[in-house]
Tab-separated table of C-alpha atoms and ligand atoms in Angstrom:
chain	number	residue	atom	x	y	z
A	49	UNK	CA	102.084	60.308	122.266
A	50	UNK	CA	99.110	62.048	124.052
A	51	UNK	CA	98.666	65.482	124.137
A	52	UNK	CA	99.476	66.392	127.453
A	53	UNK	CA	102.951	64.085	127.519
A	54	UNK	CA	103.942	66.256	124.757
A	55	UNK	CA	103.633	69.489	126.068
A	56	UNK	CA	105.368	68.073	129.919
A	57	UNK	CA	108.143	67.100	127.551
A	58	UNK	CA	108.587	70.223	125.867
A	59	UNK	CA	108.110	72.317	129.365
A	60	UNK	CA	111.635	69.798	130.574
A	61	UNK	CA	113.219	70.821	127.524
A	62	UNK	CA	112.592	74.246	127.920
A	63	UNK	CA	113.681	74.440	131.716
A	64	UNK	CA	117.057	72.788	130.556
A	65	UNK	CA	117.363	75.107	128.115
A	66	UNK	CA	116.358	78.237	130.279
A	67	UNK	CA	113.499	79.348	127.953
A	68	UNK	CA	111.928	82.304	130.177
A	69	UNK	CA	108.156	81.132	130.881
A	70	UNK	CA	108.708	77.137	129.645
A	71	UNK	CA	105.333	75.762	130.283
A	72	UNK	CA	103.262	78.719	128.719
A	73	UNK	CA	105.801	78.645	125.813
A	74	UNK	CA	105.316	74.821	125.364
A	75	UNK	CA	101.475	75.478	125.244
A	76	UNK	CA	101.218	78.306	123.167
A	77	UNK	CA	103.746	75.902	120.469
A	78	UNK	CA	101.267	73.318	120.840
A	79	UNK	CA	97.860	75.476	120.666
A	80	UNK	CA	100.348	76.550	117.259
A	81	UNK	CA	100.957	73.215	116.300
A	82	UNK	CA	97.419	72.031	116.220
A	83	UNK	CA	95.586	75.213	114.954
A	84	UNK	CA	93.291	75.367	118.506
A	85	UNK	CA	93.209	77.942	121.090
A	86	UNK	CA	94.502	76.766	124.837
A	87	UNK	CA	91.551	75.708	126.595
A	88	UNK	CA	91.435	72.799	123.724
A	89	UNK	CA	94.518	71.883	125.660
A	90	UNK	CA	93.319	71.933	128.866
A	91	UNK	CA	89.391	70.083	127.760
A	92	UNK	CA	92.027	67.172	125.667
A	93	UNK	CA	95.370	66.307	127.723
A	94	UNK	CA	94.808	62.661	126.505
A	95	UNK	CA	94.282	63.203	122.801
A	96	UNK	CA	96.788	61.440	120.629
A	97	UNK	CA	99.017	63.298	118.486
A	98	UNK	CA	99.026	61.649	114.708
A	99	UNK	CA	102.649	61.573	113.571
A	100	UNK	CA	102.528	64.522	111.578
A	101	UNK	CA	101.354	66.808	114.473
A	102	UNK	CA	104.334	65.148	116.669
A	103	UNK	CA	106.871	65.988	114.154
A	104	UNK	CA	105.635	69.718	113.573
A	105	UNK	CA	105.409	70.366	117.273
A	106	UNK	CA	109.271	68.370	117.679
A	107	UNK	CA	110.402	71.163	115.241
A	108	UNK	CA	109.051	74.735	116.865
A	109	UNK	CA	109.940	73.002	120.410
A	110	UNK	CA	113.620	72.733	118.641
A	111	UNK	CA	113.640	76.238	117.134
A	112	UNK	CA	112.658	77.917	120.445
A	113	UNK	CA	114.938	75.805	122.478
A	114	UNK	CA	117.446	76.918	120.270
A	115	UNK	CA	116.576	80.615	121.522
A	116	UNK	CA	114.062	81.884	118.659
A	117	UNK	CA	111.423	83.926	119.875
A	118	UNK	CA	108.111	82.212	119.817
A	119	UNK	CA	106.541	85.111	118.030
A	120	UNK	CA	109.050	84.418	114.921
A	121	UNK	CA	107.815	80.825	115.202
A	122	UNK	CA	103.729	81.463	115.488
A	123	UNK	CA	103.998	84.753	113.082
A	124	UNK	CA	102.351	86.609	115.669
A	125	UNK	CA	102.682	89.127	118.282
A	126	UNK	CA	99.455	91.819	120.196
A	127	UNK	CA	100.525	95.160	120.625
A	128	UNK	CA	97.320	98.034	122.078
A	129	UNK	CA	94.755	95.079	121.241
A	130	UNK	CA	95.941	94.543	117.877
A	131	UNK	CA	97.207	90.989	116.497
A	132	UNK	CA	100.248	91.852	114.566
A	133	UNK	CA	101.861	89.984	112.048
A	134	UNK	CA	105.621	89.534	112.677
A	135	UNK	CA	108.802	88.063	111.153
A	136	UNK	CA	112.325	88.307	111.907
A	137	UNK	CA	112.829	91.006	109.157
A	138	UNK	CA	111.169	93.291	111.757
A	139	UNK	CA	111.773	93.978	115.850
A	140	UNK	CA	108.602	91.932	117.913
A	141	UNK	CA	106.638	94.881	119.405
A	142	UNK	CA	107.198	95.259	123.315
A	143	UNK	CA	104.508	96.490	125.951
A	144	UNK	CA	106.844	99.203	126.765
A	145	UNK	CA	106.364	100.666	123.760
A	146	UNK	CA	102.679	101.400	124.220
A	147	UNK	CA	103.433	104.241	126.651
A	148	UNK	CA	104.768	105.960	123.390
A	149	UNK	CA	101.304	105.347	122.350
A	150	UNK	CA	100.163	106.680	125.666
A	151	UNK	CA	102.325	109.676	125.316
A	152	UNK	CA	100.837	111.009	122.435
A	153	UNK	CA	97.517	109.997	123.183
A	154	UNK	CA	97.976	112.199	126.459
A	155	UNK	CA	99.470	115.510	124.620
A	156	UNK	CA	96.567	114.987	122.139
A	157	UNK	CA	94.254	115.502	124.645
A	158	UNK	CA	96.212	118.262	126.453
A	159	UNK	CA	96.961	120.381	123.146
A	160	UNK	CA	94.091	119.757	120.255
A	161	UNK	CA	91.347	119.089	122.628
A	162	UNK	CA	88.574	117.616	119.723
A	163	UNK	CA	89.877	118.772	116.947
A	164	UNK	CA	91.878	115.757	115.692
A	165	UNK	CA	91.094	116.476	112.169
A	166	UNK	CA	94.493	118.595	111.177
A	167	UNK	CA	96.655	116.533	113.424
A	168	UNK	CA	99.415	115.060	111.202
A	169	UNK	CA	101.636	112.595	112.901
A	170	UNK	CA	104.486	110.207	111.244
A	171	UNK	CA	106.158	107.714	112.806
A	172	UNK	CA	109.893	106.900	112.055
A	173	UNK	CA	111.250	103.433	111.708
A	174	UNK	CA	107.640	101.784	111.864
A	175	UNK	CA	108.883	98.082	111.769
A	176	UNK	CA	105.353	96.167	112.268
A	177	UNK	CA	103.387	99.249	112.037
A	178	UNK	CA	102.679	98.944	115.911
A	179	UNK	CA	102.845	102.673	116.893
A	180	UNK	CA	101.058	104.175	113.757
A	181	UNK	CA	98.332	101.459	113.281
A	182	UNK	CA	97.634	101.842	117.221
A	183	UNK	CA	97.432	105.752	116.792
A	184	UNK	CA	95.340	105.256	113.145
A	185	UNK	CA	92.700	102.866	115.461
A	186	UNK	CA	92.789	105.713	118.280
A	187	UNK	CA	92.825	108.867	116.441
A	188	UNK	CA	90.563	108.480	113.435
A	189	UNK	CA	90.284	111.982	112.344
A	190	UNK	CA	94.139	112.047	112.182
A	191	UNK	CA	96.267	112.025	109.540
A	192	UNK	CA	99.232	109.179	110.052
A	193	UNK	CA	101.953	108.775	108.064
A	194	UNK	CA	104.913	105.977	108.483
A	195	UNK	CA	107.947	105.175	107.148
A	196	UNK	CA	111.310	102.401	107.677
A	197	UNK	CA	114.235	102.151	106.152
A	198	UNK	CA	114.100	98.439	105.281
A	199	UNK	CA	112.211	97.526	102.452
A	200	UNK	CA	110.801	93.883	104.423
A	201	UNK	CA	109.717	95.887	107.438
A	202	UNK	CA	107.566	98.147	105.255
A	203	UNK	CA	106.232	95.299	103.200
A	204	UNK	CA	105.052	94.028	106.732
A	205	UNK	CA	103.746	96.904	108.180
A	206	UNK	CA	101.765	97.432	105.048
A	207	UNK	CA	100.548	93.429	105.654
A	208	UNK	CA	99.221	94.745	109.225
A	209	UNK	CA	97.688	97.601	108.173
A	210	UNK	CA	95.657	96.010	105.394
A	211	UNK	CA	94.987	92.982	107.857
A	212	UNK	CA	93.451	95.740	110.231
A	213	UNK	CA	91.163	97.506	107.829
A	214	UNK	CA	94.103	100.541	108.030
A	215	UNK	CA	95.691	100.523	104.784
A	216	UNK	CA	93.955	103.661	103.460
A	217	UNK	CA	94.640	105.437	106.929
A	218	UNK	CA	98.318	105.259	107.462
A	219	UNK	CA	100.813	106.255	104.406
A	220	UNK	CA	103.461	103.828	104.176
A	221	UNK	CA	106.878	105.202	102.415
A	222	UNK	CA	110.512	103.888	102.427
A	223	UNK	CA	112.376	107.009	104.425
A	224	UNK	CA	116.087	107.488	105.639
A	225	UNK	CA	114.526	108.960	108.809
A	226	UNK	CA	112.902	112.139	107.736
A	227	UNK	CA	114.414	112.803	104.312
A	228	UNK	CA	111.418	112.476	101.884
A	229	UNK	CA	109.276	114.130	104.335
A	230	UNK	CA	111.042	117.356	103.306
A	231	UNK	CA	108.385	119.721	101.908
A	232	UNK	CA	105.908	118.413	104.854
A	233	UNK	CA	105.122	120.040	108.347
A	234	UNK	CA	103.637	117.308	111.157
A	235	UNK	CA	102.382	118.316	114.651
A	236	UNK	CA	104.124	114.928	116.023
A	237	UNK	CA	107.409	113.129	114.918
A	238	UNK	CA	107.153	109.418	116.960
A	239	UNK	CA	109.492	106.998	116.766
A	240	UNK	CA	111.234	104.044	118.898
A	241	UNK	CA	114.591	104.092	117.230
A	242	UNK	CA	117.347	101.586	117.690
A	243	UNK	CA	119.304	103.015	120.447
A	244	UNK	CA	122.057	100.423	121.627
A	245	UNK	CA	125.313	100.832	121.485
A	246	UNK	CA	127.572	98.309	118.578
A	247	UNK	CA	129.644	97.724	121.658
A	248	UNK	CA	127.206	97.001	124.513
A	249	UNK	CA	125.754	93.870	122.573
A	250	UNK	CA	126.711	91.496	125.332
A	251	UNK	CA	124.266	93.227	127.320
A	252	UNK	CA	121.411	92.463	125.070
A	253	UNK	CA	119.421	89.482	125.322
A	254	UNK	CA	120.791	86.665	123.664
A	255	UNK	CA	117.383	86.449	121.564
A	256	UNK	CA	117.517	90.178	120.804
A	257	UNK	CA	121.040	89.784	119.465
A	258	UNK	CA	120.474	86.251	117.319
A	259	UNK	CA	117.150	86.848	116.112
A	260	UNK	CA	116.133	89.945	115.924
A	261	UNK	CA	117.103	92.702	112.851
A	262	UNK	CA	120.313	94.284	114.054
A	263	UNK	CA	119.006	97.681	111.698
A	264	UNK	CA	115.903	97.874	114.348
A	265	UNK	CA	118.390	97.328	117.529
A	266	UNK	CA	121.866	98.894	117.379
A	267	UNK	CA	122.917	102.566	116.364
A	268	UNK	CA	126.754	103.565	115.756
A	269	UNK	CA	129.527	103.446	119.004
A	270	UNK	CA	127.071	104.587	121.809
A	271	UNK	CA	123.881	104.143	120.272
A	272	UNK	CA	123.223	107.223	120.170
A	273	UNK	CA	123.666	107.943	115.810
A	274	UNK	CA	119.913	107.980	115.339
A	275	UNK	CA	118.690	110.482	117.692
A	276	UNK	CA	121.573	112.899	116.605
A	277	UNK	CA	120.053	112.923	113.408
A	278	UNK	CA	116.473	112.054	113.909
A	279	UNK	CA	116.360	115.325	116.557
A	280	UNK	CA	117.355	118.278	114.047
A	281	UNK	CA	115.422	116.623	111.042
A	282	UNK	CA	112.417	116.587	113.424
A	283	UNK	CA	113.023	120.365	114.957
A	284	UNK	CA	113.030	121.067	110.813
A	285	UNK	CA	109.814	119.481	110.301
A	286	UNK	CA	107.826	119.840	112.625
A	287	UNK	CA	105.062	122.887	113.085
A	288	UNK	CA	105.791	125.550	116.029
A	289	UNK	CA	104.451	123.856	118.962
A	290	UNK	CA	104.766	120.246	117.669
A	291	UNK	CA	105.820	117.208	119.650
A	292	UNK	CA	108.742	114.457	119.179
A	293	UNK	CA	107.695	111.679	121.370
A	294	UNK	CA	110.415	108.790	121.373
A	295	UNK	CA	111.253	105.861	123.116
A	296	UNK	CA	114.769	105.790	125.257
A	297	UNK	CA	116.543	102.608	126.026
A	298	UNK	CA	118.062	101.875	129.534
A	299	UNK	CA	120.712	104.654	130.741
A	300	UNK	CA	120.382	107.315	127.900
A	301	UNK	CA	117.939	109.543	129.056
A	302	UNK	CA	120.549	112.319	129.955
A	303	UNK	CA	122.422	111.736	127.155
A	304	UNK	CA	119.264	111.935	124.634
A	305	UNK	CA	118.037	115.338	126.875
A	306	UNK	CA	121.433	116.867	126.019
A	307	UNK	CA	120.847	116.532	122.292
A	308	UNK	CA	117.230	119.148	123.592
A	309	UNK	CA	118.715	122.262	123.419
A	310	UNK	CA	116.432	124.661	122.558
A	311	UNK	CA	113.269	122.055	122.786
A	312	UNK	CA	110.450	122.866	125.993
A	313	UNK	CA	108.316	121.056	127.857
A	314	UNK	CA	110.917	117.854	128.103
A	315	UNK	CA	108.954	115.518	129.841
A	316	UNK	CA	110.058	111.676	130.622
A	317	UNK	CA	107.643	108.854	131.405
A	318	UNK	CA	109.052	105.376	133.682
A	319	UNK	CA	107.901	102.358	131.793
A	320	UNK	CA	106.172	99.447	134.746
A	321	UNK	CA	109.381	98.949	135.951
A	322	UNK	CA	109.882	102.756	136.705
A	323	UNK	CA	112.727	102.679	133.951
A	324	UNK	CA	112.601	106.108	131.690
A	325	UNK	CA	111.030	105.125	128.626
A	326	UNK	CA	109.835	108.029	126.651
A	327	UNK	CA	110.437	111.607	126.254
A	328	UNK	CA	108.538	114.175	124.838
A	329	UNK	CA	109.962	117.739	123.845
A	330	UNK	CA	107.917	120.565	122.032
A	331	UNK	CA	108.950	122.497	119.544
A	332	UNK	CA	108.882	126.477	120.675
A	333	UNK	CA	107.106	128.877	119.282
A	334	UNK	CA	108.550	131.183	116.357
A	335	UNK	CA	110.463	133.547	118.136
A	336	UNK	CA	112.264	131.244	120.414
A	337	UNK	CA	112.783	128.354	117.620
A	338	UNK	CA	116.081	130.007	116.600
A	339	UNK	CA	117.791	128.517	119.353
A	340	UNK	CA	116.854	124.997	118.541
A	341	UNK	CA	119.404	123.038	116.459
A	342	UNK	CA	117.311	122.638	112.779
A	343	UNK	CA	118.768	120.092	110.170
A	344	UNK	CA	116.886	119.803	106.836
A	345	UNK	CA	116.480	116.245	106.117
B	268	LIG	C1	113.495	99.517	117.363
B	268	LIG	S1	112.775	99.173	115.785
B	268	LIG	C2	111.126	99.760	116.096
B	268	LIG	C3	110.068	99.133	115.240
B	268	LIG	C4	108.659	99.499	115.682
B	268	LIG	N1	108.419	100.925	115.570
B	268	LIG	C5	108.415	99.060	117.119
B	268	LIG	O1	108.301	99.909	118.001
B	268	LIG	O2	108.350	97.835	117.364
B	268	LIG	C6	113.520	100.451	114.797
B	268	LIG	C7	113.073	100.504	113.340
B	268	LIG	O3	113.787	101.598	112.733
B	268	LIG	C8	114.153	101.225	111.421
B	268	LIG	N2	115.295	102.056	111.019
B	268	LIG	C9	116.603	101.919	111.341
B	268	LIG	N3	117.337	102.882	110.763
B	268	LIG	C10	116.467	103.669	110.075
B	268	LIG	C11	116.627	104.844	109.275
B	268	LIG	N4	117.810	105.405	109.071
B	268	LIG	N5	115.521	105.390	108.710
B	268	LIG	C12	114.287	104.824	108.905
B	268	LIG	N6	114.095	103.712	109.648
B	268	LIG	C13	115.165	103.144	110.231
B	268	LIG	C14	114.450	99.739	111.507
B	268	LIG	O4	114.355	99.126	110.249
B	268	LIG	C15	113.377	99.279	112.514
B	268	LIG	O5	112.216	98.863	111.849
C-alpha cells in the first residue's frame, strides 16, 4: 500500500470513529510510524509501505481509534516550547495550563523586579514536570522545587528534566501535597491539582476518563478535596507576601475563592476561551496573616 492510501484510510477510520482532528491525527501516526517529520509525507504520497511499516501503523491507527490519546501512542507531548515525554502514568500537559506559567511569570515581574535569585517556588502534583521545568527554563536564578504523589509521575518528570538539561535545577521529591516541605518557606506554591468531582465523570471526556491517571483528574465528592487541603498547607508555608497560583477547572472558581479567606490580591485569569483558569492569592503581611486559615502540613 502507498503512503498516501494509508493515511486516507486511517483519516475514514478516524471520521467513523469521531477522532477530533482525523486527518492531522492519521499523519502525525504515520510521520510516528516511519520515524520522519510531515513534510516527508507530503514530498512521498506514493512511497510503498514494506509490510512491517503497514502493520505498525494498522496498530497505533487501532489504539487511537479505540480513543487513546495520540500523545500516549507517540510518547510525546510540547508544553512552553518544551518536548515532553509522556505516558499514561501521568496527565498530557494542556495549553491552558501555560497561563499558570504566565501567572507567575507576571507576579515575578510585578513583585521581585531582577532579583530572581531568592525566589523559591515548588510546584505541587508536577506530573510531567511541565510547570516547574517551564519556570526552571524561564527563571534561571530561581530556586524550583517539585513534587507528586505517584511514584511513575515523578520517575517521568525526573526523565524530562534530565532530557532538558534541568535535572540539577528543579528538586524532585515524592510529597503528599506539602507535607515534607514542612521546615521550608517558598515565595510561590503552584500547582494544577485534580479538581473534578468522582461524580461528574460523565462530563469528562471519554479519553480523559479511559486513559488518563484518575489520581491527576478527580478529587473526593465535588472535587474540591485537594484545594481544601492544598490552601492551609500553602498559607503555612509560604513567606508573608508569597503567592499560590493554581489552576481551576470549569465552574469552581467561587467555590475555590471561598476557601480565600484571609488571602489578598485574589486575582483570576480566563483561559482563550474566556473560561477562569487560574487564580492567584497572596499571602498578607504579618499582622493581618492571623486571619488566614494556616494548616501545618
Ligand atoms: C492535574 S495533574 C497535573 C500534572 C501537571 N502538573 C500538569 O499540569 O500537567 C495532577 C497531579 O497531581 C498529583 N497528585 C494527586 N494527588 C496528590 C497529592 N495528594 N499530593 C501530591 N500530588 C498529587 C497527580 O499524581 C498528578 O500528577
Amino acid at each position: 500500500m502507498q503512503l498516501k492510501q494509508a493515511v486516507d484510510s486511517a483519516f475514514q477510520r478516524f471520521i467513523a470513529a469521531e477522532v477530533p482532528s482525523p486527518r492531522l491525527n492519521a499523519e502525525i501516526l504515520m510521520t510516528f510510524t516511519l520515524g520522519r517529520d510531515r513534510s516527508y509525507l507530503f514530498a512521498h504520497p506514493e512511497r510503498e509501505l514494506s509490510p512491517e511499516e503497514q502493520y505498525r501503523y494498522e496498530e497505533v491507527i487501532t489504539q487511537r481509534a479505540q480513543g487513546c490519546p495520540t500523545q500516549y501512542i507517540t510518547g510525546h507531548q510540547e508544553f512552553w516550547g518544551l518536548d515532553l515525554l509522556v505516558s499514561p502514568a501521568v496527565l498530557i500537559p494542556r495549553p491552558e495550563t501555560e497561563h499558570v506559567v504566565e501567572t507567575v511569570l507576571e507576579l515575578v515581574k510585578e513583585h521581585y523586579r531582577e532579583n530572581h535569585a531568592r525566589i523559591r517556588i515548588v510546584d505541587v502534583g508536577t506530573g510531567s514536570g511541565c510547570i516547574s521545568l517551564a519556570l526552571a527554563t524561564e527563571l534561571p536564578q530561581a530556586e524550583i522545587h517539585a513534587c507528586d504523589i505517584s511514584d511513575e509521575a515523578l520517575e517521568m518528570a525526573r526523565v524530562n528534566a534530565a532530557r532538558l538539561g534541568l535535572g540539577s535545577r528543579v528538586l524532585i521529591r515524592k510529597s503528599d501535597l506539602l507535607s515534607v516541605y514542612e521546615q521550608d518557606t517558598f515565595d510561590f506554591v503552584v500547582s494544577n491539582p485534580p479538581y473534578v468531582g468522582d461524580g461528574e465523570a460523565d462530563k469528562v471526556q471519554k479519553q480523559v476518563k479511559d486513559f488518563e491517571p484518575k489520581i491527576a483528574v478527580f478529587s473526593g465528592a465535588d472535587g474540591m478535596d485537594i484545594y481544601r487541603r492544598l490552601l492551609p498547607q500553602s498559607a503555612a508555608i509560604l513567606r508573608f507576601g508569597g503567592w499560590f497560583v493554581t489552576e481551576i477547572g470549569f465552574s469552581i472558581e467561587e467555590k475555590t475563592k471561598r476557601l480565600m479567606r484571609g488571602w489578598e490580591d485574589v486575582r483570576t485569569t480566563a483561559d482563550l476561551q474566556g473560561i477562569p483558569r487560574v487564580i492567584a492569592a497572596r499571602k498578607p503581611a504579618a499582622q493581618k496573616s492571623a486571619t488566614m486559615k494556616v494548616a501545618l502540613p
